[in-house]
mmCIF file with all atom_site columns, C-alpha atoms in Angstrom:
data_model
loop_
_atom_site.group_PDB
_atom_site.id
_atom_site.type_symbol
_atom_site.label_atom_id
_atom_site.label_alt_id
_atom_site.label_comp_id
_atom_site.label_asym_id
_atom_site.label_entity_id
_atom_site.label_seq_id
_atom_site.pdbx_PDB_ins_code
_atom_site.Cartn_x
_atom_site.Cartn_y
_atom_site.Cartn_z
_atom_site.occupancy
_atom_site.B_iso_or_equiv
_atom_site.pdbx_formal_charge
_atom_site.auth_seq_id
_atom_site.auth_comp_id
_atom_site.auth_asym_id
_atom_site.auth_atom_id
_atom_site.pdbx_PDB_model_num
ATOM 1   C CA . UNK A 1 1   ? 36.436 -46.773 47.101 1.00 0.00 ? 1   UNK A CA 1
ATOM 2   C CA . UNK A 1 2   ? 38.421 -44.080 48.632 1.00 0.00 ? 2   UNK A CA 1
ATOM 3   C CA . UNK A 1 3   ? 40.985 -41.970 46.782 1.00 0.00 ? 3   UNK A CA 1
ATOM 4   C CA . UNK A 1 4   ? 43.724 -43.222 48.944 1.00 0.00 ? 4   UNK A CA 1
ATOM 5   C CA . UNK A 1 5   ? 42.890 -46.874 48.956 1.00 0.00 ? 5   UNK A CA 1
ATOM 6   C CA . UNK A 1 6   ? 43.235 -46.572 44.799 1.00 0.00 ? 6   UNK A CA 1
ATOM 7   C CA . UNK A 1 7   ? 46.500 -44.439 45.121 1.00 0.00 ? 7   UNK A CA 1
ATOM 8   C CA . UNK A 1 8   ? 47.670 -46.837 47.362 1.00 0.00 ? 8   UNK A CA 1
ATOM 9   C CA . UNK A 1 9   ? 46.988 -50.261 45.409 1.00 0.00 ? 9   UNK A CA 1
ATOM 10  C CA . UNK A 1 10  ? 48.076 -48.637 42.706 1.00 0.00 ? 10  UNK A CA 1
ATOM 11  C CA . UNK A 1 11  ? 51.834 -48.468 44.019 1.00 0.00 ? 11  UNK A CA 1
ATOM 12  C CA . UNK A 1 12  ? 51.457 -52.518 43.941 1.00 0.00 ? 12  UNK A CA 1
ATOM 13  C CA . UNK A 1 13  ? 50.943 -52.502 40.074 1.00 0.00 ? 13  UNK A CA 1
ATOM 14  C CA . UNK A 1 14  ? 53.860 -50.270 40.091 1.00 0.00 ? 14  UNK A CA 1
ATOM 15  C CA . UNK A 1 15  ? 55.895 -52.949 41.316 1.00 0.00 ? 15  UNK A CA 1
ATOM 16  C CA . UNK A 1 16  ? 55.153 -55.052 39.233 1.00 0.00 ? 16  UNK A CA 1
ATOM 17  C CA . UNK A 1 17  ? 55.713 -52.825 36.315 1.00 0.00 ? 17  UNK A CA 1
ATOM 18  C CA . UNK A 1 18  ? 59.417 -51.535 37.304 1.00 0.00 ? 18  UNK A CA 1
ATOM 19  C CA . UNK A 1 19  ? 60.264 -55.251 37.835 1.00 0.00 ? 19  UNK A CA 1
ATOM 20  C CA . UNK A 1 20  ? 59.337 -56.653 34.451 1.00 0.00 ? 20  UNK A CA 1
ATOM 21  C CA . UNK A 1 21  ? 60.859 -53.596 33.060 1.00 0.00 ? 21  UNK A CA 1
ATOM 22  C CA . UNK A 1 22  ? 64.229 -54.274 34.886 1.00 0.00 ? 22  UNK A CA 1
ATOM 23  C CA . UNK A 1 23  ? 64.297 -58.171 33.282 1.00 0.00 ? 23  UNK A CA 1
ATOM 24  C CA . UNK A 1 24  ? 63.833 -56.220 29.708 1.00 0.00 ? 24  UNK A CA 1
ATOM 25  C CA . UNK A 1 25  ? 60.751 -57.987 29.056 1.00 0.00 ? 25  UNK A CA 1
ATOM 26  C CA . UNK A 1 26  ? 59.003 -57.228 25.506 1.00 0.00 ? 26  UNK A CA 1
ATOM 27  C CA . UNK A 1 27  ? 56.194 -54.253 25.657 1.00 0.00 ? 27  UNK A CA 1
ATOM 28  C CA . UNK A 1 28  ? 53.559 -56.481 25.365 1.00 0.00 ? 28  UNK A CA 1
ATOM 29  C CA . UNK A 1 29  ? 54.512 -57.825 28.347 1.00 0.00 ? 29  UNK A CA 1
ATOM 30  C CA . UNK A 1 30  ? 54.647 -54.537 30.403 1.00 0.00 ? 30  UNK A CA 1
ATOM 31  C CA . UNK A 1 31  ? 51.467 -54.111 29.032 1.00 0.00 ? 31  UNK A CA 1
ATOM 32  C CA . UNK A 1 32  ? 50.193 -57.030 30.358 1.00 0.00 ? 32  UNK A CA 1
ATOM 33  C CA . UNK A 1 33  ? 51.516 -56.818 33.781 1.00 0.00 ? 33  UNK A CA 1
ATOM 34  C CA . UNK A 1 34  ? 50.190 -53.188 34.099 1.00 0.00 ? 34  UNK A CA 1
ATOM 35  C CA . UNK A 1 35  ? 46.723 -54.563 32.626 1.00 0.00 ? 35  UNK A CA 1
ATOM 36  C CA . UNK A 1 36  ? 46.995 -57.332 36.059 1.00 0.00 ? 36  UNK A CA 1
ATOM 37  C CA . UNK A 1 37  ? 47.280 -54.428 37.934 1.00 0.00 ? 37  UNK A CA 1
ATOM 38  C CA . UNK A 1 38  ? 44.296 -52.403 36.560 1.00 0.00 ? 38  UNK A CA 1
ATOM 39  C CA . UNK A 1 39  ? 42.203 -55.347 36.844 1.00 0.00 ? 39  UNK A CA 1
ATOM 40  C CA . UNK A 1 40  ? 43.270 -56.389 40.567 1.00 0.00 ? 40  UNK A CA 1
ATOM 41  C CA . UNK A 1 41  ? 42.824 -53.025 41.742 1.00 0.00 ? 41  UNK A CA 1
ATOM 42  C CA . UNK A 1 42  ? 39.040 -53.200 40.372 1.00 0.00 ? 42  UNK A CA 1
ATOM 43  C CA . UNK A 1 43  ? 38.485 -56.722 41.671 1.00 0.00 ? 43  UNK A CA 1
ATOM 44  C CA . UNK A 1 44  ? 39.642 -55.389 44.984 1.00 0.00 ? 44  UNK A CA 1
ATOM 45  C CA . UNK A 1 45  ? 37.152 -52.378 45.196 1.00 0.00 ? 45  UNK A CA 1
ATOM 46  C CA . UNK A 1 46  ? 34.502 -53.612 43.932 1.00 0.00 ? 46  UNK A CA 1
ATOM 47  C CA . UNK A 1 47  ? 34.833 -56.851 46.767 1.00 0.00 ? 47  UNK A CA 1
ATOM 48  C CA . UNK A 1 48  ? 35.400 -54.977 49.709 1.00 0.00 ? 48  UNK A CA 1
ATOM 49  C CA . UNK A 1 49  ? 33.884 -51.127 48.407 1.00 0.00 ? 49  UNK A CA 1
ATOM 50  C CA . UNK A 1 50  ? 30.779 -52.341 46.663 1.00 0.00 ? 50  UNK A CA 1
ATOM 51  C CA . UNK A 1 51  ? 29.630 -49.216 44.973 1.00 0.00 ? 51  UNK A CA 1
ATOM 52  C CA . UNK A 1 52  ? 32.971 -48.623 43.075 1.00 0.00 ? 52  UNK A CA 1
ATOM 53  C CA . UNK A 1 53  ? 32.184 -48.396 38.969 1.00 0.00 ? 53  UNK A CA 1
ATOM 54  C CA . UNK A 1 54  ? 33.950 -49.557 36.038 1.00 0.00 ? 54  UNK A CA 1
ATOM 55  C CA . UNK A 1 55  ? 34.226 -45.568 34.470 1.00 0.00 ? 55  UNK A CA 1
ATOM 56  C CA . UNK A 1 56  ? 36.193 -44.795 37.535 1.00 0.00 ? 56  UNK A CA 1
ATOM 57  C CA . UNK A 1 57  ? 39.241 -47.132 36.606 1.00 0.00 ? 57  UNK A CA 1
ATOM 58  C CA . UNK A 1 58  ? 39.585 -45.263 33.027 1.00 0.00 ? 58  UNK A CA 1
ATOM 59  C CA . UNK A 1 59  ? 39.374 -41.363 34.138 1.00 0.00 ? 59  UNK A CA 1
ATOM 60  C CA . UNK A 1 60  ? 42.710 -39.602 34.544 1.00 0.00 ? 60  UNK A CA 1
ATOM 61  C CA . UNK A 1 61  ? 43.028 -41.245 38.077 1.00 0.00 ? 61  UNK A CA 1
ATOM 62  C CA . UNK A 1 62  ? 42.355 -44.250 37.022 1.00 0.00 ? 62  UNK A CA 1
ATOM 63  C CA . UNK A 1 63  ? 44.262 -45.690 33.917 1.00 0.00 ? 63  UNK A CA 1
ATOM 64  C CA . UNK A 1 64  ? 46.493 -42.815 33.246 1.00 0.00 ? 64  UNK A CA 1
ATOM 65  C CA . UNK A 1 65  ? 48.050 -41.987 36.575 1.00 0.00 ? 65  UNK A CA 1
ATOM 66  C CA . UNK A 1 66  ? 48.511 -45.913 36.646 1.00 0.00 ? 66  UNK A CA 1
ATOM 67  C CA . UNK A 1 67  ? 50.362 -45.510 33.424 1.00 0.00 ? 67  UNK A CA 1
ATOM 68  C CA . UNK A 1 68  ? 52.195 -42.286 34.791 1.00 0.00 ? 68  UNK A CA 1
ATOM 69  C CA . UNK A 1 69  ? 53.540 -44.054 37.472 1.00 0.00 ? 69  UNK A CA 1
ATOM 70  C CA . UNK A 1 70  ? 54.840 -46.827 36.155 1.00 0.00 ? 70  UNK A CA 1
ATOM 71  C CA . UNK A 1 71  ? 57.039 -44.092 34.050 1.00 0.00 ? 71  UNK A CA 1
ATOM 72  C CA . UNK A 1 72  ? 58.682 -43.139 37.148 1.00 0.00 ? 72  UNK A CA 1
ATOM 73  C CA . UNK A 1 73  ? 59.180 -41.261 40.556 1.00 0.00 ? 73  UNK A CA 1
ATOM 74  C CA . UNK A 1 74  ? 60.868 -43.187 43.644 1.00 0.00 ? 74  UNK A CA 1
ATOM 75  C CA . UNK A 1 75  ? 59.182 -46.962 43.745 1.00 0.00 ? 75  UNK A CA 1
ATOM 76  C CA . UNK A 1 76  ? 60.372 -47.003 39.890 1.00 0.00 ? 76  UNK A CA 1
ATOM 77  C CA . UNK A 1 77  ? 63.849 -45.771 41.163 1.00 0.00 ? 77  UNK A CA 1
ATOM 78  C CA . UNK A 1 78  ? 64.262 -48.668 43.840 1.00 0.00 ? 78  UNK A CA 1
ATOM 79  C CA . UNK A 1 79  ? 62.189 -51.275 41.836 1.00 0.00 ? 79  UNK A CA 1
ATOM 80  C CA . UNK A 1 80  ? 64.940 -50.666 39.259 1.00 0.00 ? 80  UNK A CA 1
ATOM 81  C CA . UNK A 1 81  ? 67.776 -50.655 41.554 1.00 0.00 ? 81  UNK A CA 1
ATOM 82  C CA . UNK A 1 82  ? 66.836 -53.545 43.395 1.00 0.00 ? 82  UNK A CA 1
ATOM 83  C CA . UNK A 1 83  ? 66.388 -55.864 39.816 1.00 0.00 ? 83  UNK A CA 1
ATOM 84  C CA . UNK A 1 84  ? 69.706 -54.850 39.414 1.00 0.00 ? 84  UNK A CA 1
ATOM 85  C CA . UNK A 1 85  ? 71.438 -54.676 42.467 1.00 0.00 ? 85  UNK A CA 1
ATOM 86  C CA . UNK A 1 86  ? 69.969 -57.470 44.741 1.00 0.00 ? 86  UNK A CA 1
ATOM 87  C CA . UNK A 1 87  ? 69.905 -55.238 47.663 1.00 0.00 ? 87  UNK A CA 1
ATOM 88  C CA . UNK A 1 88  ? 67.758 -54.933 50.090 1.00 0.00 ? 88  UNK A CA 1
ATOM 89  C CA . UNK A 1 89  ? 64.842 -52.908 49.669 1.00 0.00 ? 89  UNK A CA 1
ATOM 90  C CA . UNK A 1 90  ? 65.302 -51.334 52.848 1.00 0.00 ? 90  UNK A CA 1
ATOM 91  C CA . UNK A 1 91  ? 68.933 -50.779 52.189 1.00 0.00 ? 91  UNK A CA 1
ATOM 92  C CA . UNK A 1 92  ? 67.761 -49.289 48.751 1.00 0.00 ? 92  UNK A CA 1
ATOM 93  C CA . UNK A 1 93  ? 64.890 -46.952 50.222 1.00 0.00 ? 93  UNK A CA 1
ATOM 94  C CA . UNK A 1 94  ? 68.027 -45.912 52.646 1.00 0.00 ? 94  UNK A CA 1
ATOM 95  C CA . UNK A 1 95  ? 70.987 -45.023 49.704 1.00 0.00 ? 95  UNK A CA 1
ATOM 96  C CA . UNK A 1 96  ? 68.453 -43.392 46.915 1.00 0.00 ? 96  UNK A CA 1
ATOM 97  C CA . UNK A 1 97  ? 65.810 -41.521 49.029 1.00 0.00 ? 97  UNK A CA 1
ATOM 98  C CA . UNK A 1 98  ? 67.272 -40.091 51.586 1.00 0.00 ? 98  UNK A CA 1
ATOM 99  C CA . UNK A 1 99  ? 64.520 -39.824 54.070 1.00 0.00 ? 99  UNK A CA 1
ATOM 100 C CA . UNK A 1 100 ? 61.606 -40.344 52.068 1.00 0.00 ? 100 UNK A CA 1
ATOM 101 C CA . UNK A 1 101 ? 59.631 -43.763 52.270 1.00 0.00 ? 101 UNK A CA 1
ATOM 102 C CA . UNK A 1 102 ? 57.899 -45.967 49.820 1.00 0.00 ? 102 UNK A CA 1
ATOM 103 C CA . UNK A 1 103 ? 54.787 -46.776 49.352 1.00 0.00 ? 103 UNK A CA 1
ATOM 104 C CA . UNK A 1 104 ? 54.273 -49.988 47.248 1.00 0.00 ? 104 UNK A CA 1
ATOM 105 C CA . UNK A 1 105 ? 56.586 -52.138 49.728 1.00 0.00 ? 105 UNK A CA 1
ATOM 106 C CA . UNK A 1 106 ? 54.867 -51.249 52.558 1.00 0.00 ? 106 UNK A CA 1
ATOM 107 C CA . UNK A 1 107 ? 51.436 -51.439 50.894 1.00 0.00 ? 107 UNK A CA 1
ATOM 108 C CA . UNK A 1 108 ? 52.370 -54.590 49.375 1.00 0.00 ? 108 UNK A CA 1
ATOM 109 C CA . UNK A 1 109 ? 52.191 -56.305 53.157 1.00 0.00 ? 109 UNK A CA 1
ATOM 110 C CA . UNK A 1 110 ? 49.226 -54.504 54.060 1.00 0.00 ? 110 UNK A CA 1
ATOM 111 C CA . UNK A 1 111 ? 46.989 -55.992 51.521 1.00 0.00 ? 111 UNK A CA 1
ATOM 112 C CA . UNK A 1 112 ? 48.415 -59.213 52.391 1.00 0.00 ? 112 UNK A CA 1
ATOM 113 C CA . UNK A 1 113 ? 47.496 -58.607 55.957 1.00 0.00 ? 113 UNK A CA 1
ATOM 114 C CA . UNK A 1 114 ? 44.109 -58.460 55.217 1.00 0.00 ? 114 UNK A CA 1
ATOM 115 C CA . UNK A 1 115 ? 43.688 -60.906 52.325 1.00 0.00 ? 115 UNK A CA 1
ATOM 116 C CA . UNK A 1 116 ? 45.770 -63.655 54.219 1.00 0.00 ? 116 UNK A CA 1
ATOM 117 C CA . UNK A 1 117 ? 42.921 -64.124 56.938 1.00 0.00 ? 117 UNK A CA 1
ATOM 118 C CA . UNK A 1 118 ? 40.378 -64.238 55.184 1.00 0.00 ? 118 UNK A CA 1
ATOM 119 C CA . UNK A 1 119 ? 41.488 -66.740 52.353 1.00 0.00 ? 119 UNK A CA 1
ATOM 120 C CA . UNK A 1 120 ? 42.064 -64.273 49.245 1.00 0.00 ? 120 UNK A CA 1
ATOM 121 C CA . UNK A 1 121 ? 45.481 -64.175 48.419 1.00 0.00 ? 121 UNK A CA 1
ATOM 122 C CA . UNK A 1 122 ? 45.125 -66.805 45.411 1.00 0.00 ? 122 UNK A CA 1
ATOM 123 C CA . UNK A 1 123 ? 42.304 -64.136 44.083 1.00 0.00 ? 123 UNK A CA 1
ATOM 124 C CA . UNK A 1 124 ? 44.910 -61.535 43.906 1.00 0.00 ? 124 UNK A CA 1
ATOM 125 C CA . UNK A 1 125 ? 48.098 -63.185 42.321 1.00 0.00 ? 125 UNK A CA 1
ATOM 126 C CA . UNK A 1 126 ? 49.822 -60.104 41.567 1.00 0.00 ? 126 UNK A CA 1
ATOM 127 C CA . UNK A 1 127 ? 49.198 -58.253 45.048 1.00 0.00 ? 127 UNK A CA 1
ATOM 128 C CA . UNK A 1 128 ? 50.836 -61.339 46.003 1.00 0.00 ? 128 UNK A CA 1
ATOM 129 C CA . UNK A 1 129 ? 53.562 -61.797 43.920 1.00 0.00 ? 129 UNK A CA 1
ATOM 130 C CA . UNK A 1 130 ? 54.542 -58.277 45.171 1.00 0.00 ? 130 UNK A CA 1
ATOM 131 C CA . UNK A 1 131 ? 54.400 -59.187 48.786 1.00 0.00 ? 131 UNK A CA 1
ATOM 132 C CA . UNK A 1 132 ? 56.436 -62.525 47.904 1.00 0.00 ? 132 UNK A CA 1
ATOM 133 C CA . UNK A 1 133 ? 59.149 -60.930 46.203 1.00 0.00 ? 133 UNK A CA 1
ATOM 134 C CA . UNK A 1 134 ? 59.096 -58.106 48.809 1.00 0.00 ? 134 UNK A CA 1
ATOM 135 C CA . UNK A 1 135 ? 58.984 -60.238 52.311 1.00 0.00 ? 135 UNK A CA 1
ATOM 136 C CA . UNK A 1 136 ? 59.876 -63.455 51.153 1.00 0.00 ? 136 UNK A CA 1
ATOM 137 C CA . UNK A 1 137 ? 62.505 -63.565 48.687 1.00 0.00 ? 137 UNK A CA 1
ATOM 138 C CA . UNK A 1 138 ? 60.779 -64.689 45.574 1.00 0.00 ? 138 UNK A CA 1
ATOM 139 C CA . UNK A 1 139 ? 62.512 -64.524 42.442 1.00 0.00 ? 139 UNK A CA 1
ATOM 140 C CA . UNK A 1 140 ? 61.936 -61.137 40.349 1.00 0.00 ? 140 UNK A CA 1
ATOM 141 C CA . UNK A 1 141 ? 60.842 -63.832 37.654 1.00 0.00 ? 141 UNK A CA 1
ATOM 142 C CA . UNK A 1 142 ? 58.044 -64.510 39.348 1.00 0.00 ? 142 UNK A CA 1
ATOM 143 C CA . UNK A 1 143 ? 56.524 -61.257 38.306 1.00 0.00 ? 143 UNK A CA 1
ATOM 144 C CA . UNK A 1 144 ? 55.420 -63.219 34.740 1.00 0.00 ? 144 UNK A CA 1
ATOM 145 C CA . UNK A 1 145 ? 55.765 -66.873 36.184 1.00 0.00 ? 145 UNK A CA 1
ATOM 146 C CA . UNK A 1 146 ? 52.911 -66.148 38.852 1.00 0.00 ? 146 UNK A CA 1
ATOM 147 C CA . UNK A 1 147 ? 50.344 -63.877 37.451 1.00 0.00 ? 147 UNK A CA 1
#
């Protein structure tokens, strides 16, 4: 699996992470959620990148930058802001990052583009509990209801 594919489905983890946090959810469940995320982002490389390997997910790219970025930077920022807030994300990227984008919003549709056709979506619940809470207005509860 490429470097940028892992950076990339990492941001959806991410999410899901900042999210929970918002709702002041117990550590164990951060944990948890960040532990979906870890595992999804396996399942998905080793289904569609074959030759990806187990070490890879617990080296400093892996694990810890997953960790790391949960912590913070500008998805944590809006994730935060739009728990608390209830506006839009695009409204959101707007007002706190002055020109810069995100990546996990934006990602999160992407991997539901390709899932979607070919009948994986259900295999990656919190991919899509990103992409529902994202594009379709699901409730930030569903981070823990759905996964």
């Amino acid at each position: 699996m490429h470097d940028e594919t892992y950076w990339t489905l990492q941001t959806l983890g991410h999410w899901n992470y900042c999210w929970g946090g918002e709702n002041e959810y117990g550590s164990n469940t951060k944990a948890a959620i960040i532990r979906r995320g870890l595992l999804e982002m396996r399942k998905f490389g080793q289904t569609f990148f074959g030759t990806v390997e187990n070490e890879t997910f617990f080296e400093s790219c892996g694990v810890a930058d997953l960790i790391t970025t949960c912590a913070g930077g500008r998805n944590r920022r809006v994730a935060e802001a739009f728990v608390k807030t209830g506006k839009p994300i695009d409204v959101l990227e707007q007002e706190l990052l002055h020109g810069q984008k995100l990546q996990g919003t934006l990602t999160a549709k992407e991997v539901h583009d390709f899932l979607a056709p070919r009948g994986l979506v259900n295999e990656f619940p919190l991919f899509e509990t990103v992409y529902r809470i994202c594009y379709e207005n699901a409730p930030i509860e569903s981070i823990v209801r759905d996964i």
